[in-house]
Coordinates of C-alpha atoms in Angstrom, one line a residue:
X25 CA 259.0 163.7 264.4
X26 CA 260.3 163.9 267.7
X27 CA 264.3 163.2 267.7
X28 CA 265.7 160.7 270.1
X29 CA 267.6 163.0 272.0
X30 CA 265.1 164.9 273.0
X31 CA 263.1 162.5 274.2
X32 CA 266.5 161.5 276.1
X33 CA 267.1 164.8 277.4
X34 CA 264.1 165.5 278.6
X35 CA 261.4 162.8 279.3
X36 CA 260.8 161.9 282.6
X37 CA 263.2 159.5 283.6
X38 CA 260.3 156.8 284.5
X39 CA 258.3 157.4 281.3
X40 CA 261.4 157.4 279.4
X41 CA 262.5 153.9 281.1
X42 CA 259.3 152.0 280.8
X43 CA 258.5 153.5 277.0
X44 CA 261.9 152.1 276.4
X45 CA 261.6 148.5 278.9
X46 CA 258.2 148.0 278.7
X47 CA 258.6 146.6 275.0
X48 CA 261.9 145.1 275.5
X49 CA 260.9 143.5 278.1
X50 CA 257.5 141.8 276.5
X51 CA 259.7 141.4 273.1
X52 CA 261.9 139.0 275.8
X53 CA 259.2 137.0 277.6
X54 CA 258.1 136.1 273.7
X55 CA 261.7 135.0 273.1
X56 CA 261.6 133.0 276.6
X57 CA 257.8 131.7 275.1
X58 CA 259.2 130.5 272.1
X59 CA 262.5 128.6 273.5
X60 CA 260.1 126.5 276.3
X61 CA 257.7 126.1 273.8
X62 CA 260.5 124.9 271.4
X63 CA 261.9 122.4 274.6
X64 CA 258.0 121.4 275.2
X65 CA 257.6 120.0 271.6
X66 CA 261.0 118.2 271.6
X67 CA 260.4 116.6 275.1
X68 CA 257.2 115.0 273.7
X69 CA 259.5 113.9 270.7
X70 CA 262.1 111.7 272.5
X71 CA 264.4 112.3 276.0
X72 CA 267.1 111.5 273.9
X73 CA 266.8 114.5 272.0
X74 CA 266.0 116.7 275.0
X75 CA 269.4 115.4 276.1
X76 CA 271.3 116.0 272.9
X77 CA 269.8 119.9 272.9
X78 CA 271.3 120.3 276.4
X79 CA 274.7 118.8 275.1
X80 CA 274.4 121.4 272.2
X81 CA 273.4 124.8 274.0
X82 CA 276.7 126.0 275.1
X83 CA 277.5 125.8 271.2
X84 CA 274.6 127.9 270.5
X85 CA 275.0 130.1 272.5
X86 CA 278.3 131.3 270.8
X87 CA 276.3 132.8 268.0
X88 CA 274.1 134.3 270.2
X89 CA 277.0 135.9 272.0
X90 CA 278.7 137.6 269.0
X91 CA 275.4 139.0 267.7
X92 CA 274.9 140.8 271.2
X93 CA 278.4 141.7 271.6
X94 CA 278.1 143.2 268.1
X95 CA 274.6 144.4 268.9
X96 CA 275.5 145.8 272.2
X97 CA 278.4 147.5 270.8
X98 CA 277.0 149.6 267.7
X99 CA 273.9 150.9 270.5
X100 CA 276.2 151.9 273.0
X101 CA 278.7 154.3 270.6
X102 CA 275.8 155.3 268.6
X103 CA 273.9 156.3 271.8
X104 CA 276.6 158.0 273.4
X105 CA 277.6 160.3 270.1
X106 CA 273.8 160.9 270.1
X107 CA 274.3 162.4 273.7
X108 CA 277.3 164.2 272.4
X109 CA 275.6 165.6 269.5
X110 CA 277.4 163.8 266.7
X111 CA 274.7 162.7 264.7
X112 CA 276.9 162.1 261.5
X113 CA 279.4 160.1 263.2
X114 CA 276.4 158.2 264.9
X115 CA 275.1 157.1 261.0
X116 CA 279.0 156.0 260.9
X117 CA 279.1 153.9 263.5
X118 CA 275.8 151.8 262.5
X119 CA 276.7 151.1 259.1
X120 CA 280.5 149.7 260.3
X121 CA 278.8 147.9 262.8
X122 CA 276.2 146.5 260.2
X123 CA 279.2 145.7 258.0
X124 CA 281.1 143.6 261.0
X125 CA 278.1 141.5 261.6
X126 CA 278.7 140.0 258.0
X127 CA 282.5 138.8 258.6
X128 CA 281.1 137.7 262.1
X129 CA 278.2 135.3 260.2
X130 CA 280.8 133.7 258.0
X131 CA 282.9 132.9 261.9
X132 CA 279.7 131.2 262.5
X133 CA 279.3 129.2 259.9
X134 CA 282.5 127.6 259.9
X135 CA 282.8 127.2 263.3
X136 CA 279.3 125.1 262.6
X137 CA 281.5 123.1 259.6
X138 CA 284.1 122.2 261.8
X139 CA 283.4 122.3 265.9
X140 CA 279.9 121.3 266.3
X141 CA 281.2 117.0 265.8
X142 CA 284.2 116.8 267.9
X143 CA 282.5 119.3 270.3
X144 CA 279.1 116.9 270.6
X145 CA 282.2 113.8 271.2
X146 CA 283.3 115.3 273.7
X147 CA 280.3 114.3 276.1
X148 CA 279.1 110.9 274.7
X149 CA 280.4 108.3 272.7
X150 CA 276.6 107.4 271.8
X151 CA 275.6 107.4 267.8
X152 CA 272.0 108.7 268.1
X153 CA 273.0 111.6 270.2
X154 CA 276.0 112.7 268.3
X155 CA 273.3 112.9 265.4
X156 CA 270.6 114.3 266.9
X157 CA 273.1 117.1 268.0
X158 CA 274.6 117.9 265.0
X159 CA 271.2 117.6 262.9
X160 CA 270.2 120.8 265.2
X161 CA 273.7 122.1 265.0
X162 CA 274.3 122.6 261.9
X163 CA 271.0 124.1 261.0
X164 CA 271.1 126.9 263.6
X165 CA 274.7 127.9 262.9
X166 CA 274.8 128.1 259.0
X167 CA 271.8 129.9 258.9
X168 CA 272.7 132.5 261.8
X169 CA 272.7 135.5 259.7
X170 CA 268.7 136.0 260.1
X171 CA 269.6 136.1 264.4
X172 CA 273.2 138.1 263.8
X173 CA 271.2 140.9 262.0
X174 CA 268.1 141.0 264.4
X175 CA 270.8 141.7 267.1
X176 CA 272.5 144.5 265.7
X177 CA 268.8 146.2 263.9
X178 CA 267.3 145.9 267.2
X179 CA 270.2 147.6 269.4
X180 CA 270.4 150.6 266.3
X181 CA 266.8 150.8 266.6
X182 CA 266.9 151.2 270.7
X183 CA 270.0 153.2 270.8
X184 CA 267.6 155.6 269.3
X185 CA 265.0 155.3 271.6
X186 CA 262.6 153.0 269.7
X187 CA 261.7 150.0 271.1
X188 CA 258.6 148.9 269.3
X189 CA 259.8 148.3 266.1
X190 CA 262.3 145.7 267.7
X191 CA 259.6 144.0 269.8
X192 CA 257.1 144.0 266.6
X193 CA 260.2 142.0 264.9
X194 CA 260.8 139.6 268.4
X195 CA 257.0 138.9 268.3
X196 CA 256.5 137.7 264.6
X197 CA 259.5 135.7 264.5
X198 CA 258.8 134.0 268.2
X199 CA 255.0 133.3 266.7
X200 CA 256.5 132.3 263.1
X201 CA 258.8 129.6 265.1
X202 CA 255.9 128.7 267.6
X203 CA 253.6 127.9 265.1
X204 CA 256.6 125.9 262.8
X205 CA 257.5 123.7 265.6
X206 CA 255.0 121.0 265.8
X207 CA 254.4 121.2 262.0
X208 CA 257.7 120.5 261.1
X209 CA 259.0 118.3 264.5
X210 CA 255.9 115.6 263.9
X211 CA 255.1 116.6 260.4
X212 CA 251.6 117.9 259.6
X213 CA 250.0 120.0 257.0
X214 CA 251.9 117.4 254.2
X215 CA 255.3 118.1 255.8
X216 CA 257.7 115.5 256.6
X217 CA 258.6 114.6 260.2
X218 CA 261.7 116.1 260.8
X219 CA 262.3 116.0 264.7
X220 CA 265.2 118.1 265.8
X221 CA 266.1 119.2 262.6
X222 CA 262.4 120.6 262.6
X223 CA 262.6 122.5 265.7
X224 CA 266.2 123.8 263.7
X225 CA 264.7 125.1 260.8
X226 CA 261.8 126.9 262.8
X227 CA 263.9 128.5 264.6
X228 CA 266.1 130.1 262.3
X229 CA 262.7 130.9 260.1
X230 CA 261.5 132.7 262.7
X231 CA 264.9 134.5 263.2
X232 CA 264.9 135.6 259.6
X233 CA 261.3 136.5 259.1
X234 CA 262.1 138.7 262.4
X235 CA 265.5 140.0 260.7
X236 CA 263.4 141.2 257.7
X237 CA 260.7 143.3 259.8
X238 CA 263.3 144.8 261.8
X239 CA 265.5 145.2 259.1
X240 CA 263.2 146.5 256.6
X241 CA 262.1 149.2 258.9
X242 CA 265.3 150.3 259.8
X243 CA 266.6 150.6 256.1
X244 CA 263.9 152.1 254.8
X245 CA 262.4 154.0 257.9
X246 CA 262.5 157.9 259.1
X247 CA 264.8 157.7 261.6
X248 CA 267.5 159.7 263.1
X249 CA 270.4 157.4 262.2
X250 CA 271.0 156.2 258.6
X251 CA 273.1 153.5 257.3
X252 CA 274.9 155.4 254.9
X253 CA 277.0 152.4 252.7
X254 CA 277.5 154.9 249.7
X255 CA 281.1 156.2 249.6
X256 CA 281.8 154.2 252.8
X257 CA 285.3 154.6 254.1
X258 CA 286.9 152.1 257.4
X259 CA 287.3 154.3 260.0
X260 CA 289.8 152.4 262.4
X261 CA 288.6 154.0 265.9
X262 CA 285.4 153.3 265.3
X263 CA 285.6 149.5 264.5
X264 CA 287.8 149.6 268.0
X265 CA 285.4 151.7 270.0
X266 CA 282.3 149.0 268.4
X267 CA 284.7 146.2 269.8
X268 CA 285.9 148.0 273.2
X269 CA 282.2 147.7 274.7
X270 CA 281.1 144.8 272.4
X271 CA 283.4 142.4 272.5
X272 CA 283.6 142.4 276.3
X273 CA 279.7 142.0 275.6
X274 CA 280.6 138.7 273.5
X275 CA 283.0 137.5 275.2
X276 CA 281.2 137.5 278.6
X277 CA 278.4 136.1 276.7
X278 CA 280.9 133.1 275.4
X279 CA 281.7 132.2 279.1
X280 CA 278.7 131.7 279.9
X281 CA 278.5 129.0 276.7
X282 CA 282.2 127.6 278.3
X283 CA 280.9 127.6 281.6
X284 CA 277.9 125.4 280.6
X285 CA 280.4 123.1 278.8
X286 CA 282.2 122.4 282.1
X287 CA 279.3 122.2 284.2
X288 CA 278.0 119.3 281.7
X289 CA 281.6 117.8 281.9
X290 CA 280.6 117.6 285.9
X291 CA 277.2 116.6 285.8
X292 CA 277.2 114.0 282.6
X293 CA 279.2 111.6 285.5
X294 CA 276.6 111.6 287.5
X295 CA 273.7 111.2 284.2
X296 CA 272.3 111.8 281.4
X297 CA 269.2 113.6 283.5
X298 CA 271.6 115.6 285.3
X299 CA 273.2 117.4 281.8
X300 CA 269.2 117.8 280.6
X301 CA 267.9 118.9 284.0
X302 CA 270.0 122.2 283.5
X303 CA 268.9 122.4 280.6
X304 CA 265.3 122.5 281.6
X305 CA 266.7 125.2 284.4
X306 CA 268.5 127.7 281.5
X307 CA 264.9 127.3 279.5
X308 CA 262.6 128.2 282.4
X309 CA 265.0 131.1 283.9
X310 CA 264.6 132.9 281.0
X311 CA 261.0 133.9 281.9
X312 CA 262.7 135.8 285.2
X313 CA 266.1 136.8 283.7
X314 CA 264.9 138.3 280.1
X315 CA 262.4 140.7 281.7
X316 CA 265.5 142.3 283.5
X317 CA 267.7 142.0 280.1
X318 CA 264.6 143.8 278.5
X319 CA 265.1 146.7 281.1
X320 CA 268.9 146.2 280.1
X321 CA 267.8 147.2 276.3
X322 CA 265.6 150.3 277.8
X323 CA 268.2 151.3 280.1
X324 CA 271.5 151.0 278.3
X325 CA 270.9 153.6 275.8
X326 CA 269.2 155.7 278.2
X327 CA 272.9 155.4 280.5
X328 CA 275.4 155.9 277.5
X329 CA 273.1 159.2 276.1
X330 CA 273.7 160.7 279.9
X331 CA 277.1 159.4 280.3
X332 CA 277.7 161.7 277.1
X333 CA 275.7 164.0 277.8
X334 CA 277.2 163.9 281.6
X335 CA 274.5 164.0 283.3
X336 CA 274.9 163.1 286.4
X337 CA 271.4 163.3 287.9
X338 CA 269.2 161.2 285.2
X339 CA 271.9 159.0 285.1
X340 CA 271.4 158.2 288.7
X341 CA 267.8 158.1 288.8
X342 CA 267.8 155.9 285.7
X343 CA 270.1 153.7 287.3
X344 CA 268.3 152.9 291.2
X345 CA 264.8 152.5 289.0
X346 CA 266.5 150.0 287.0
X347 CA 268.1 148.3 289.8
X348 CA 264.5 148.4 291.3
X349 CA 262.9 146.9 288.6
X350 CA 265.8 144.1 288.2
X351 CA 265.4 143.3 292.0
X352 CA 261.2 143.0 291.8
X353 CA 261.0 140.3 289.4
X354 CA 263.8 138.6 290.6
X355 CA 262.1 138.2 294.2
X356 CA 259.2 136.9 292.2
X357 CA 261.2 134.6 290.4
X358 CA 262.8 133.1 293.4
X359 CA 259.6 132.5 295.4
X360 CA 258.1 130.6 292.1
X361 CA 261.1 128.1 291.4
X362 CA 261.4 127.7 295.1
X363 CA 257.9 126.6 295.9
X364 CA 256.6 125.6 292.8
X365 CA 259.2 123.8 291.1
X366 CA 256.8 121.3 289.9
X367 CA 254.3 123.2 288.1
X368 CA 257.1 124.8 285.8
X369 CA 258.4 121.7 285.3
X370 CA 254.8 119.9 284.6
X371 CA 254.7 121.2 280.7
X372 CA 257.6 118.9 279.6
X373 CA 256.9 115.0 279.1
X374 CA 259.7 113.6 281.5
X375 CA 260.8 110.2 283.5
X376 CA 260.3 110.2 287.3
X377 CA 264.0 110.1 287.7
X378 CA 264.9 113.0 285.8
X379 CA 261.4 115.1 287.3
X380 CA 263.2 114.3 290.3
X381 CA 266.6 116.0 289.1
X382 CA 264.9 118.7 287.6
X383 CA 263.2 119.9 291.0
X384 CA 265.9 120.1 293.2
X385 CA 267.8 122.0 290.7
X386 CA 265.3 124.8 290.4
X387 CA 264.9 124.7 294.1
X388 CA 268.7 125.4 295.0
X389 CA 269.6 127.7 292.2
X390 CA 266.9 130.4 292.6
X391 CA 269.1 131.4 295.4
X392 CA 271.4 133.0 292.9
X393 CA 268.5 135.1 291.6
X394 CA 268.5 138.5 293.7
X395 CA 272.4 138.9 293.8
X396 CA 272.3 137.9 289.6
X397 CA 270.0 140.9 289.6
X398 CA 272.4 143.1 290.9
X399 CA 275.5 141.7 288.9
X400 CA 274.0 142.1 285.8
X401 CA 273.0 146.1 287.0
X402 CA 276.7 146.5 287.8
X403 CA 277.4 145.1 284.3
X404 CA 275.2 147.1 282.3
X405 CA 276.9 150.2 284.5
X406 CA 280.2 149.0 283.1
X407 CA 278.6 148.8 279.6
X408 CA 277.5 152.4 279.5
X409 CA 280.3 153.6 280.8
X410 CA 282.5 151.7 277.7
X411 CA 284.0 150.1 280.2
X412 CA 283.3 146.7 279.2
X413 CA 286.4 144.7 279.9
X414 CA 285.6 145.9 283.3
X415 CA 282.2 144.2 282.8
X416 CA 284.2 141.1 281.1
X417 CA 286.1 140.7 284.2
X418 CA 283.1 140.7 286.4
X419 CA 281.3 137.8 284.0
X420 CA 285.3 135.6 283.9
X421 CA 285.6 136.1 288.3
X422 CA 282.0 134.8 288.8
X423 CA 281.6 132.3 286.7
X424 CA 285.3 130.6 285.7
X425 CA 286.8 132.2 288.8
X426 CA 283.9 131.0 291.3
X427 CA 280.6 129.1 290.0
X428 CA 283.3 126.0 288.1
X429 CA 285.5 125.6 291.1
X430 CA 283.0 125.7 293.6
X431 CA 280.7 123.2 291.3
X432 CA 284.4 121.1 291.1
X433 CA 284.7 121.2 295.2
X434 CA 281.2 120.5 296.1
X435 CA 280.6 117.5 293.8
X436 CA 282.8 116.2 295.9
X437 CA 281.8 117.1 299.0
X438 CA 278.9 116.1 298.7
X439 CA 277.2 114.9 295.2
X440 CA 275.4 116.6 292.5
X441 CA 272.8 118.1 294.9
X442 CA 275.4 119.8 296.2
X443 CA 276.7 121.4 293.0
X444 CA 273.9 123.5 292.5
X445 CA 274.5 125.8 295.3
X446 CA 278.0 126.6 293.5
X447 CA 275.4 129.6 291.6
X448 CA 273.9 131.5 294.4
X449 CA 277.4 131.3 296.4
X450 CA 279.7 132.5 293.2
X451 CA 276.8 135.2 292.8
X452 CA 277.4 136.6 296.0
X453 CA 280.8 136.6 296.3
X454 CA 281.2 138.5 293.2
X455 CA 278.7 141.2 294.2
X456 CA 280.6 142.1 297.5
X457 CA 283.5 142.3 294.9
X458 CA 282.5 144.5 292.8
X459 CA 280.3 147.1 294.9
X460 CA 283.0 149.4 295.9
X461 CA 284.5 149.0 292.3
X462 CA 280.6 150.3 290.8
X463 CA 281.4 153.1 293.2
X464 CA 284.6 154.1 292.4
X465 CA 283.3 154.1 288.6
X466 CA 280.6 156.5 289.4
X467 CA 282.6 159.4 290.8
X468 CA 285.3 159.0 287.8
X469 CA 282.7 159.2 285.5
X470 CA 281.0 161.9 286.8
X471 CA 284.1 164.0 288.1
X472 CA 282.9 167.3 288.9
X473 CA 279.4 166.9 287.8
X474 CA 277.0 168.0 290.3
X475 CA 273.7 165.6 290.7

């Protein structure tokens, strides 16, 4: 069996990128799949409760952000003592990080038990919604173990340079919850109608049948590193290296959920449409953003092992193909929401007014697209580097420091059309921020390393 570092050491750095992004990023256009398809089924259901899962995704999103935090942070230290040829202290590392991600489920679940009400009150004072919301809530949040451990198998898995296993997992839970939705949302094959709470317990089905493939393999597997829980002992600089790159990682993540809160606290004066047509726009930019967090996957590990390894010359050329790669399909994503708004936006069952919403705000914030691309390079730089309260600081500037005052200042100015241009203008800014600081990180990384 050929060991991961090897084939980090010495592949081609092209081969070695798109053997490690190729499935990562496939593995992410079927999680995209699975979340429109999930929006498509609920749209046909009612508008209402299209509106409520818009009012509910920043809340979501917090257990999505502490599985990747914890995720990100067990892949990064285990690929960089790869790269330094600590395989035993690798093994170490996985199991504590495995170990965290329990403590973090039980966070979840009571943050479920006692946010998800007051949190669904602060937006509307309206019965059905408030139910709707919490019906979907609930479900997702106390059963988030099956999405916590998928997170932190796959990123053990791809710190190790195997990325099919985790796309094998992504792919038969995304089918398992496509194929649940419409059974258990309108109730066929002698199930009940269930609505939301349908689309809720697909989804967190297909995270645990997906937990169990990627788990199973990764327990019982031949593989370089090896949960070792026998005779386990705390080791304190590990849990804090874990948490040094992932909790940045989560707590980035976590702004993104606070940011969307805000945004909804601006747009839910204007309408109901207006809180949902975001939520449309986070659904359909997934197809153009996960392809580039699926390179993320295939090129963190790849960074980290040659950070450790300092090597300055495959680190390089791993980086400018990335960057290449993030860039491509984001060009292709801007020139589809731009001139073919509606054709996205024809698979969900939607009013003429909030159509109308919906278009305009694909239209105007596409423009972020290319300079997200290069944000979230500098980011994964950062990451690799275990500099990730660098990276945190780059996520709090753009979107607390610039996207929610510039959305604050322009509804004003001039209306909700004119909040949507609050993304591609924070984007920007924060890229001409942060270029020379990407520099400087390079040359203090790589001090005295020739390329």
């Amino acid at each position: 069996m050929t060991r991961s570092s090897d084939k980090m050491a010495t592949w081609p750095i092209g081969k070695l990128l798109f053997s490690m992004g190729i499935p990562a990023v496939l593995s992410m256009l079927i999680q995209a799949l699975y979340n429109i398809v999930d929006t498509i089924y609920i749209s046909q259901y009612s508008q209402d409760a299209m509106f409520a899962i818009g009012l509910v995704y920043p809340m979501q999103m917090v257990g999505l952000s502490l599985a990747l935090g914890t995720g990100v942070g067990i892949g990064t230290l285990v690929s960089r003592r790869l790269g330094e040829k600590r395989r035993d202290e690798a093994c170490h590392v996985a199991t504590t990080g495995i170990i965290l991600a329990f403590f973090h489920i039980i966070l979840i679940i009571l943050l479920g038990a006692f946010a998800a009400k007051p949190f669904l009150h602060l937006y509307t004072d309206r019965p059905e919604i408030i139910q709707l919301g919490y019906q979907y809530l609930s479900i997702v949040m106390f059963f988030n173990f099956g999405q916590m451990l998928s997170v932190c198998f796959e990123r053990m898995m791809q710190a190790q340079g195997n990325m099919i296993i985790p796309m094998i997992s992504l792919i038969i839970g995304a089918v398992t919850n496509i194929v649940l939705d419409p059974i258990m949302i309108f109730g066929q094959f002698g199930f009940p109608e269930m609505g939301i709470a349908g689309a809720a317990i697909a989804t967190v089905i297909g995270q645990i049948v997906g937990m169990s493939v990627v788990g199973g393999a990764g327990l019982l597997g031949k593989h370089e590193v090896k949960l070792k829980f026998k005779g386990f002992v705390w080791d304190k600089q590990i849990v804090k290296d874990i948490y040094a790159v992932g909790l940045p990682t989560a707590i980035m993540n976590m702004i993104g959920s606070v940011t969307t809160t805000m945004m909804n606290g601006v747009l839910v004066k204007y309408s109901e449409n207006a809180v949902t047509s975001l939520s449309l726009y986070f659904k359909l930019q997934s197809f153009v953003f996960m392809p580039i967090f699926g390179f993320n996957q295939g090129s963190l590990p790849i960074l980290s092992y040659n950070y450790g390894a300092q090597n300055k010359e495959r680190y390089m050329k791993t980086f400018r193909l990335y960057l290449c790669c993030a860039l491509a399909f984001m060009v292709a994503g801007t020139l589809l929401f731009r001139f073919v708004p509606q054709l996205m936006l024809s698979f969900f069952a939607m009013d003429a007014s909030l159509a109308a919403i919906a278009e305009v705000t694909l239209k105007t914030i596409c423009l972020s697209f290319i300079p997200a691309a290069i944000s979230i390079v500098f980011s994964t730089v950062f990451q690799s580097f275990g500099r990730g309260t660098t990276s945190m600081i780059q996520q709090i500037l753009r979107q607390l420091g610039f996207l929610i005052p510039l959305a604050y200042l322009l509804s004003y100015i001039n209306g909700l059309d004119a909040v949507w241009y609050a993304y591609p203008i924070a984007e920007i800014m924060t890229v001409i921020i942060f270029i020379p600081l990407v520099n400087r990180a390079f040359k203090k990384a790589f001090r005295g390393a020739s390329e």
